[in-house]
Amino acid sequence: MLKGFDINFRTENIMKKIPVLIFLLICNYAFAQSFVSQPGKVEFYLLKSTTLSIDSPGVIRRQFDVSPGELQDTAVIKDNEIISYTIRKDHFRLMGNKDTIVERFLFNISDAAANKLKALKPDLCCGIKFAVVVNRKVCFTGYFWNLFSSFACDWITVYPVGNIIDVMGKLPDTFATIPNDPRKDRLLVACLKATNRLIIK
């Protein structure tokens, strides 16, 4: 009798706890979903330091990393000025060879943002360093480049033309690929997808 009573008692206790466990699991799932799907802010920042990025005479500009503390206090391109981000595959046929597929990365920005970039006027030699940031986390860095510059750059380079920011791998851009391409940063892509601004062609 005691054994039977003990089993029944434990069963009743477990049955009482099941609704509580189910409630906790539902709350945890709902919290996780809201956290994952919560959209972030995508912004372009310039750096606080305005030192020209000359490595040494004849040396092309290189990859660089920055911390959030090195960014200016205000974004040069704010989240609400970014209309869309397109990742598309272009096909090229070079000198009779088979097709070469190159991914291109294009930000479409507002008129106000385009006017701010037009006013930057990067130096011919060096460009202006920037960072693309999601919620103060740096996704990738690069250089705003002068359209009339003949200098090379070995890292992500941008020519803002009108309302389009063409984010190139490097200059000259000879269909180069970047390992673990930061232009496809997972946080950046997820944020733009969550806000219906990601276009993949």
PDB file of C-alpha atoms in Angstrom:
ATOM      1  CA  MET A   1       0.000   0.000   0.000  1.00  0.00           C
ATOM      2  CA  LEU A   2       2.761   2.421   0.889  1.00  0.00           C
ATOM      3  CA  LYS A   3       4.546   1.750  -2.385  1.00  0.00           C
ATOM      4  CA  GLY A   4       1.354   2.338  -4.342  1.00  0.00           C
ATOM      5  CA  PHE A   5       0.665   5.503  -2.378  1.00  0.00           C
ATOM      6  CA  ASP A   6       4.208   6.754  -3.019  1.00  0.00           C
ATOM      7  CA  ILE A   7       3.913   6.159  -6.792  1.00  0.00           C
ATOM      8  CA  ASN A   8       0.520   7.882  -6.932  1.00  0.00           C
ATOM      9  CA  PHE A   9       1.821  10.801  -4.896  1.00  0.00           C
ATOM     10  CA  ARG A  10       4.818  11.286  -7.204  1.00  0.00           C
ATOM     11  CA  THR A  11       2.634  10.960 -10.303  1.00  0.00           C
ATOM     12  CA  GLU A  12       0.274  13.634  -9.004  1.00  0.00           C
ATOM     13  CA  ASN A  13       3.214  15.963  -8.291  1.00  0.00           C
ATOM     14  CA  ILE A  14       4.626  15.456 -11.803  1.00  0.00           C
ATOM     15  CA  MET A  15       1.204  16.057 -13.362  1.00  0.00           C
ATOM     16  CA  LYS A  16       0.889  19.322 -11.417  1.00  0.00           C
ATOM     17  CA  LYS A  17       4.298  20.489 -12.679  1.00  0.00           C
ATOM     18  CA  ILE A  18       3.677  19.726 -16.372  1.00  0.00           C
ATOM     19  CA  PRO A  19       1.454  22.798 -17.019  1.00  0.00           C
ATOM     20  CA  VAL A  20       4.093  25.012 -15.363  1.00  0.00           C
ATOM     21  CA  LEU A  21       6.838  23.509 -17.546  1.00  0.00           C
ATOM     22  CA  ILE A  22       4.733  23.970 -20.686  1.00  0.00           C
ATOM     23  CA  PHE A  23       4.055  27.611 -19.734  1.00  0.00           C
ATOM     24  CA  LEU A  24       7.782  28.260 -19.183  1.00  0.00           C
ATOM     25  CA  LEU A  25       8.681  26.679 -22.534  1.00  0.00           C
ATOM     26  CA  ILE A  26       6.086  28.804 -24.360  1.00  0.00           C
ATOM     27  CA  CYS A  27       7.370  31.984 -22.682  1.00  0.00           C
ATOM     28  CA  ASN A  28      10.982  31.087 -23.506  1.00  0.00           C
ATOM     29  CA  TYR A  29      10.108  30.371 -27.161  1.00  0.00           C
ATOM     30  CA  ALA A  30       8.151  33.634 -27.499  1.00  0.00           C
ATOM     31  CA  PHE A  31      11.017  35.628 -25.980  1.00  0.00           C
ATOM     32  CA  ALA A  32      13.563  33.955 -28.259  1.00  0.00           C
ATOM     33  CA  GLN A  33      11.405  34.615 -31.329  1.00  0.00           C
ATOM     34  CA  SER A  34      10.968  38.302 -30.490  1.00  0.00           C
ATOM     35  CA  PHE A  35      14.701  38.658 -29.834  1.00  0.00           C
ATOM     36  CA  VAL A  36      15.716  37.021 -33.138  1.00  0.00           C
ATOM     37  CA  SER A  37      13.175  38.850 -35.281  1.00  0.00           C
ATOM     38  CA  GLN A  38      13.692  42.248 -33.706  1.00  0.00           C
ATOM     39  CA  PRO A  39      15.068  44.476 -36.474  1.00  0.00           C
ATOM     40  CA  GLY A  40      18.304  46.349 -35.924  1.00  0.00           C
ATOM     41  CA  LYS A  41      19.718  49.527 -37.399  1.00  0.00           C
ATOM     42  CA  VAL A  42      22.089  49.424 -40.373  1.00  0.00           C
ATOM     43  CA  GLU A  43      24.277  52.520 -40.573  1.00  0.00           C
ATOM     44  CA  PHE A  44      27.482  53.827 -42.173  1.00  0.00           C
ATOM     45  CA  TYR A  45      29.964  55.529 -39.840  1.00  0.00           C
ATOM     46  CA  LEU A  46      33.111  57.483 -40.527  1.00  0.00           C
ATOM     47  CA  LEU A  47      36.023  57.247 -38.109  1.00  0.00           C
ATOM     48  CA  LYS A  48      36.917  59.856 -35.493  1.00  0.00           C
ATOM     49  CA  SER A  49      40.511  59.918 -36.695  1.00  0.00           C
ATOM     50  CA  THR A  50      40.963  61.825 -39.949  1.00  0.00           C
ATOM     51  CA  THR A  51      44.557  60.669 -40.476  1.00  0.00           C
ATOM     52  CA  LEU A  52      45.175  59.836 -44.145  1.00  0.00           C
ATOM     53  CA  SER A  53      45.511  56.107 -44.676  1.00  0.00           C
ATOM     54  CA  ILE A  54      48.884  56.143 -46.442  1.00  0.00           C
ATOM     55  CA  ASP A  55      50.732  52.944 -45.586  1.00  0.00           C
ATOM     56  CA  SER A  56      53.962  53.950 -47.310  1.00  0.00           C
ATOM     57  CA  PRO A  57      54.899  55.295 -50.763  1.00  0.00           C
ATOM     58  CA  GLY A  58      53.677  52.951 -53.476  1.00  0.00           C
ATOM     59  CA  VAL A  59      51.854  50.634 -51.070  1.00  0.00           C
ATOM     60  CA  ILE A  60      48.158  50.108 -51.711  1.00  0.00           C
ATOM     61  CA  ARG A  61      45.570  50.602 -49.011  1.00  0.00           C
ATOM     62  CA  ARG A  62      44.909  47.516 -46.943  1.00  0.00           C
ATOM     63  CA  GLN A  63      42.245  45.819 -44.845  1.00  0.00           C
ATOM     64  CA  PHE A  64      41.668  47.423 -41.459  1.00  0.00           C
ATOM     65  CA  ASP A  65      39.574  46.757 -38.377  1.00  0.00           C
ATOM     66  CA  VAL A  66      37.929  49.245 -36.033  1.00  0.00           C
ATOM     67  CA  SER A  67      36.254  49.128 -32.640  1.00  0.00           C
ATOM     68  CA  PRO A  68      32.947  50.893 -31.892  1.00  0.00           C
ATOM     69  CA  GLY A  69      34.878  53.473 -29.865  1.00  0.00           C
ATOM     70  CA  GLU A  70      36.715  54.636 -33.007  1.00  0.00           C
ATOM     71  CA  LEU A  71      33.483  55.543 -34.800  1.00  0.00           C
ATOM     72  CA  GLN A  72      32.101  59.049 -34.960  1.00  0.00           C
ATOM     73  CA  ASP A  73      29.178  59.765 -32.653  1.00  0.00           C
ATOM     74  CA  THR A  74      26.709  60.226 -35.525  1.00  0.00           C
ATOM     75  CA  ALA A  75      26.232  58.013 -38.563  1.00  0.00           C
ATOM     76  CA  VAL A  76      26.991  59.536 -41.962  1.00  0.00           C
ATOM     77  CA  ILE A  77      24.236  57.354 -43.438  1.00  0.00           C
ATOM     78  CA  LYS A  78      21.400  56.584 -41.052  1.00  0.00           C
ATOM     79  CA  ASP A  79      19.207  53.502 -41.066  1.00  0.00           C
ATOM     80  CA  ASN A  80      16.182  55.338 -42.463  1.00  0.00           C
ATOM     81  CA  GLU A  81      18.317  56.568 -45.392  1.00  0.00           C
ATOM     82  CA  ILE A  82      19.059  53.014 -46.572  1.00  0.00           C
ATOM     83  CA  ILE A  83      16.317  51.939 -48.968  1.00  0.00           C
ATOM     84  CA  SER A  84      17.614  48.487 -49.920  1.00  0.00           C
ATOM     85  CA  TYR A  85      20.648  46.212 -50.217  1.00  0.00           C
ATOM     86  CA  THR A  86      20.936  44.106 -53.365  1.00  0.00           C
ATOM     87  CA  ILE A  87      23.136  41.028 -53.725  1.00  0.00           C
ATOM     88  CA  ARG A  88      23.153  39.994 -57.354  1.00  0.00           C
ATOM     89  CA  LYS A  89      25.113  37.686 -59.602  1.00  0.00           C
ATOM     90  CA  ASP A  90      26.452  39.127 -62.855  1.00  0.00           C
ATOM     91  CA  HIS A  91      27.657  36.873 -65.684  1.00  0.00           C
ATOM     92  CA  PHE A  92      30.701  37.814 -67.752  1.00  0.00           C
ATOM     93  CA  ARG A  93      32.366  36.070 -70.683  1.00  0.00           C
ATOM     94  CA  LEU A  94      36.058  36.941 -70.929  1.00  0.00           C
ATOM     95  CA  MET A  95      37.960  36.394 -74.196  1.00  0.00           C
ATOM     96  CA  GLY A  96      35.982  33.337 -75.252  1.00  0.00           C
ATOM     97  CA  ASN A  97      36.236  31.611 -71.885  1.00  0.00           C
ATOM     98  CA  LYS A  98      33.191  30.187 -70.155  1.00  0.00           C
ATOM     99  CA  ASP A  99      31.004  32.435 -68.049  1.00  0.00           C
ATOM    100  CA  THR A 100      32.468  34.057 -64.959  1.00  0.00           C
ATOM    101  CA  ILE A 101      29.939  34.752 -62.216  1.00  0.00           C
ATOM    102  CA  VAL A 102      30.627  37.742 -60.000  1.00  0.00           C
ATOM    103  CA  GLU A 103      28.567  38.789 -57.000  1.00  0.00           C
ATOM    104  CA  ARG A 104      27.814  42.489 -56.666  1.00  0.00           C
ATOM    105  CA  PHE A 105      26.677  44.321 -53.556  1.00  0.00           C
ATOM    106  CA  LEU A 106      24.638  47.494 -53.971  1.00  0.00           C
ATOM    107  CA  PHE A 107      23.115  49.808 -51.375  1.00  0.00           C
ATOM    108  CA  ASN A 108      20.281  52.009 -52.601  1.00  0.00           C
ATOM    109  CA  ILE A 109      20.208  55.181 -50.486  1.00  0.00           C
ATOM    110  CA  SER A 110      18.045  58.283 -50.173  1.00  0.00           C
ATOM    111  CA  ASP A 111      18.754  61.624 -51.861  1.00  0.00           C
ATOM    112  CA  ALA A 112      19.790  63.137 -48.507  1.00  0.00           C
ATOM    113  CA  ALA A 113      22.374  60.372 -47.939  1.00  0.00           C
ATOM    114  CA  ALA A 114      23.660  60.673 -51.515  1.00  0.00           C
ATOM    115  CA  ASN A 115      24.194  64.412 -51.044  1.00  0.00           C
ATOM    116  CA  LYS A 116      26.186  63.803 -47.843  1.00  0.00           C
ATOM    117  CA  LEU A 117      28.477  61.337 -49.613  1.00  0.00           C
ATOM    118  CA  LYS A 118      28.889  63.703 -52.557  1.00  0.00           C
ATOM    119  CA  ALA A 119      30.150  66.360 -50.143  1.00  0.00           C
ATOM    120  CA  LEU A 120      32.839  64.093 -48.648  1.00  0.00           C
ATOM    121  CA  LYS A 121      35.422  64.574 -51.455  1.00  0.00           C
ATOM    122  CA  PRO A 122      37.932  61.789 -50.594  1.00  0.00           C
ATOM    123  CA  ASP A 123      41.629  62.425 -51.248  1.00  0.00           C
ATOM    124  CA  LEU A 124      42.966  60.897 -54.472  1.00  0.00           C
ATOM    125  CA  CYS A 125      45.602  58.895 -52.640  1.00  0.00           C
ATOM    126  CA  CYS A 126      43.741  57.425 -49.754  1.00  0.00           C
ATOM    127  CA  GLY A 127      39.981  57.533 -49.667  1.00  0.00           C
ATOM    128  CA  ILE A 128      37.980  57.929 -46.471  1.00  0.00           C
ATOM    129  CA  LYS A 129      37.653  55.017 -44.070  1.00  0.00           C
ATOM    130  CA  PHE A 130      34.168  53.901 -43.055  1.00  0.00           C
ATOM    131  CA  ALA A 131      32.402  51.071 -41.251  1.00  0.00           C
ATOM    132  CA  VAL A 132      29.027  49.459 -41.838  1.00  0.00           C
ATOM    133  CA  VAL A 133      27.458  48.880 -38.457  1.00  0.00           C
ATOM    134  CA  VAL A 134      24.410  47.033 -37.122  1.00  0.00           C
ATOM    135  CA  ASN A 135      23.432  48.145 -33.615  1.00  0.00           C
ATOM    136  CA  ARG A 136      26.974  49.408 -33.001  1.00  0.00           C
ATOM    137  CA  LYS A 137      28.499  46.089 -34.096  1.00  0.00           C
ATOM    138  CA  VAL A 138      30.947  46.541 -36.988  1.00  0.00           C
ATOM    139  CA  CYS A 139      30.009  44.220 -39.881  1.00  0.00           C
ATOM    140  CA  PHE A 140      32.666  45.387 -42.341  1.00  0.00           C
ATOM    141  CA  THR A 141      34.986  48.271 -43.089  1.00  0.00           C
ATOM    142  CA  GLY A 142      36.059  49.926 -46.316  1.00  0.00           C
ATOM    143  CA  TYR A 143      37.081  53.098 -48.112  1.00  0.00           C
ATOM    144  CA  PHE A 144      34.966  55.760 -49.798  1.00  0.00           C
ATOM    145  CA  TRP A 145      37.048  56.339 -52.928  1.00  0.00           C
ATOM    146  CA  ASN A 146      37.544  59.275 -55.263  1.00  0.00           C
ATOM    147  CA  LEU A 147      36.121  58.548 -58.714  1.00  0.00           C
ATOM    148  CA  PHE A 148      39.118  60.284 -60.362  1.00  0.00           C
ATOM    149  CA  SER A 149      41.791  58.438 -58.370  1.00  0.00           C
ATOM    150  CA  SER A 150      44.213  56.144 -60.198  1.00  0.00           C
ATOM    151  CA  PHE A 151      45.492  54.605 -56.948  1.00  0.00           C
ATOM    152  CA  ALA A 152      44.820  50.958 -56.144  1.00  0.00           C
ATOM    153  CA  CYS A 153      43.187  49.649 -52.975  1.00  0.00           C
ATOM    154  CA  ASP A 154      43.414  46.106 -51.636  1.00  0.00           C
ATOM    155  CA  TRP A 155      40.263  46.207 -49.563  1.00  0.00           C
ATOM    156  CA  ILE A 156      36.538  46.951 -49.854  1.00  0.00           C
ATOM    157  CA  THR A 157      36.137  50.110 -51.878  1.00  0.00           C
ATOM    158  CA  VAL A 158      33.102  52.238 -52.613  1.00  0.00           C
ATOM    159  CA  TYR A 159      32.327  54.701 -55.373  1.00  0.00           C
ATOM    160  CA  PRO A 160      29.075  56.415 -54.419  1.00  0.00           C
ATOM    161  CA  VAL A 161      27.355  57.221 -57.744  1.00  0.00           C
ATOM    162  CA  GLY A 162      24.049  58.999 -57.346  1.00  0.00           C
ATOM    163  CA  ASN A 163      21.802  56.963 -55.061  1.00  0.00           C
ATOM    164  CA  ILE A 164      23.796  53.736 -55.471  1.00  0.00           C
ATOM    165  CA  ILE A 165      26.714  52.579 -53.333  1.00  0.00           C
ATOM    166  CA  ASP A 166      28.548  49.868 -55.274  1.00  0.00           C
ATOM    167  CA  VAL A 167      30.539  47.957 -52.641  1.00  0.00           C
ATOM    168  CA  MET A 168      33.479  46.481 -54.547  1.00  0.00           C
ATOM    169  CA  GLY A 169      35.967  43.906 -53.303  1.00  0.00           C
ATOM    170  CA  LYS A 170      39.004  46.010 -54.159  1.00  0.00           C
ATOM    171  CA  LEU A 171      40.528  48.259 -56.829  1.00  0.00           C
ATOM    172  CA  PRO A 172      41.103  47.365 -59.534  1.00  0.00           C
ATOM    173  CA  ASP A 173      38.185  44.964 -59.137  1.00  0.00           C
ATOM    174  CA  THR A 174      39.281  42.105 -61.406  1.00  0.00           C
ATOM    175  CA  PHE A 175      36.480  39.768 -60.356  1.00  0.00           C
ATOM    176  CA  ALA A 176      38.253  39.122 -57.074  1.00  0.00           C
ATOM    177  CA  THR A 177      36.524  37.197 -54.302  1.00  0.00           C
ATOM    178  CA  ILE A 178      36.966  37.732 -50.584  1.00  0.00           C
ATOM    179  CA  PRO A 179      37.157  34.670 -48.301  1.00  0.00           C
ATOM    180  CA  ASN A 180      34.299  34.778 -45.768  1.00  0.00           C
ATOM    181  CA  ASP A 181      33.070  37.875 -47.575  1.00  0.00           C
ATOM    182  CA  PRO A 182      32.049  40.432 -44.911  1.00  0.00           C
ATOM    183  CA  ARG A 183      29.639  42.047 -47.376  1.00  0.00           C
ATOM    184  CA  LYS A 184      27.469  38.982 -46.668  1.00  0.00           C
ATOM    185  CA  ASP A 185      27.805  39.369 -42.893  1.00  0.00           C
ATOM    186  CA  ARG A 186      25.069  37.276 -41.265  1.00  0.00           C
ATOM    187  CA  LEU A 187      23.904  39.993 -38.867  1.00  0.00           C
ATOM    188  CA  LEU A 188      23.759  42.567 -41.672  1.00  0.00           C
ATOM    189  CA  VAL A 189      21.813  40.255 -43.983  1.00  0.00           C
ATOM    190  CA  ALA A 190      19.422  39.169 -41.206  1.00  0.00           C
ATOM    191  CA  CYS A 191      18.698  42.761 -40.227  1.00  0.00           C
ATOM    192  CA  LEU A 192      18.010  43.880 -43.803  1.00  0.00           C
ATOM    193  CA  LYS A 193      15.851  40.808 -44.405  1.00  0.00           C
ATOM    194  CA  ALA A 194      13.838  41.489 -41.235  1.00  0.00           C
ATOM    195  CA  THR A 195      13.121  45.035 -42.462  1.00  0.00           C
ATOM    196  CA  ASN A 196      12.243  43.911 -46.024  1.00  0.00           C
ATOM    197  CA  ARG A 197      15.247  45.689 -47.559  1.00  0.00           C
ATOM    198  CA  LEU A 198      17.231  42.683 -48.791  1.00  0.00           C
ATOM    199  CA  ILE A 199      17.048  41.938 -52.537  1.00  0.00           C
ATOM    200  CA  ILE A 200      18.760  38.828 -53.912  1.00  0.00           C
ATOM    201  CA  LYS A 201      18.950  38.387 -57.695  1.00  0.00           C
TER     202      LYS A 201
END
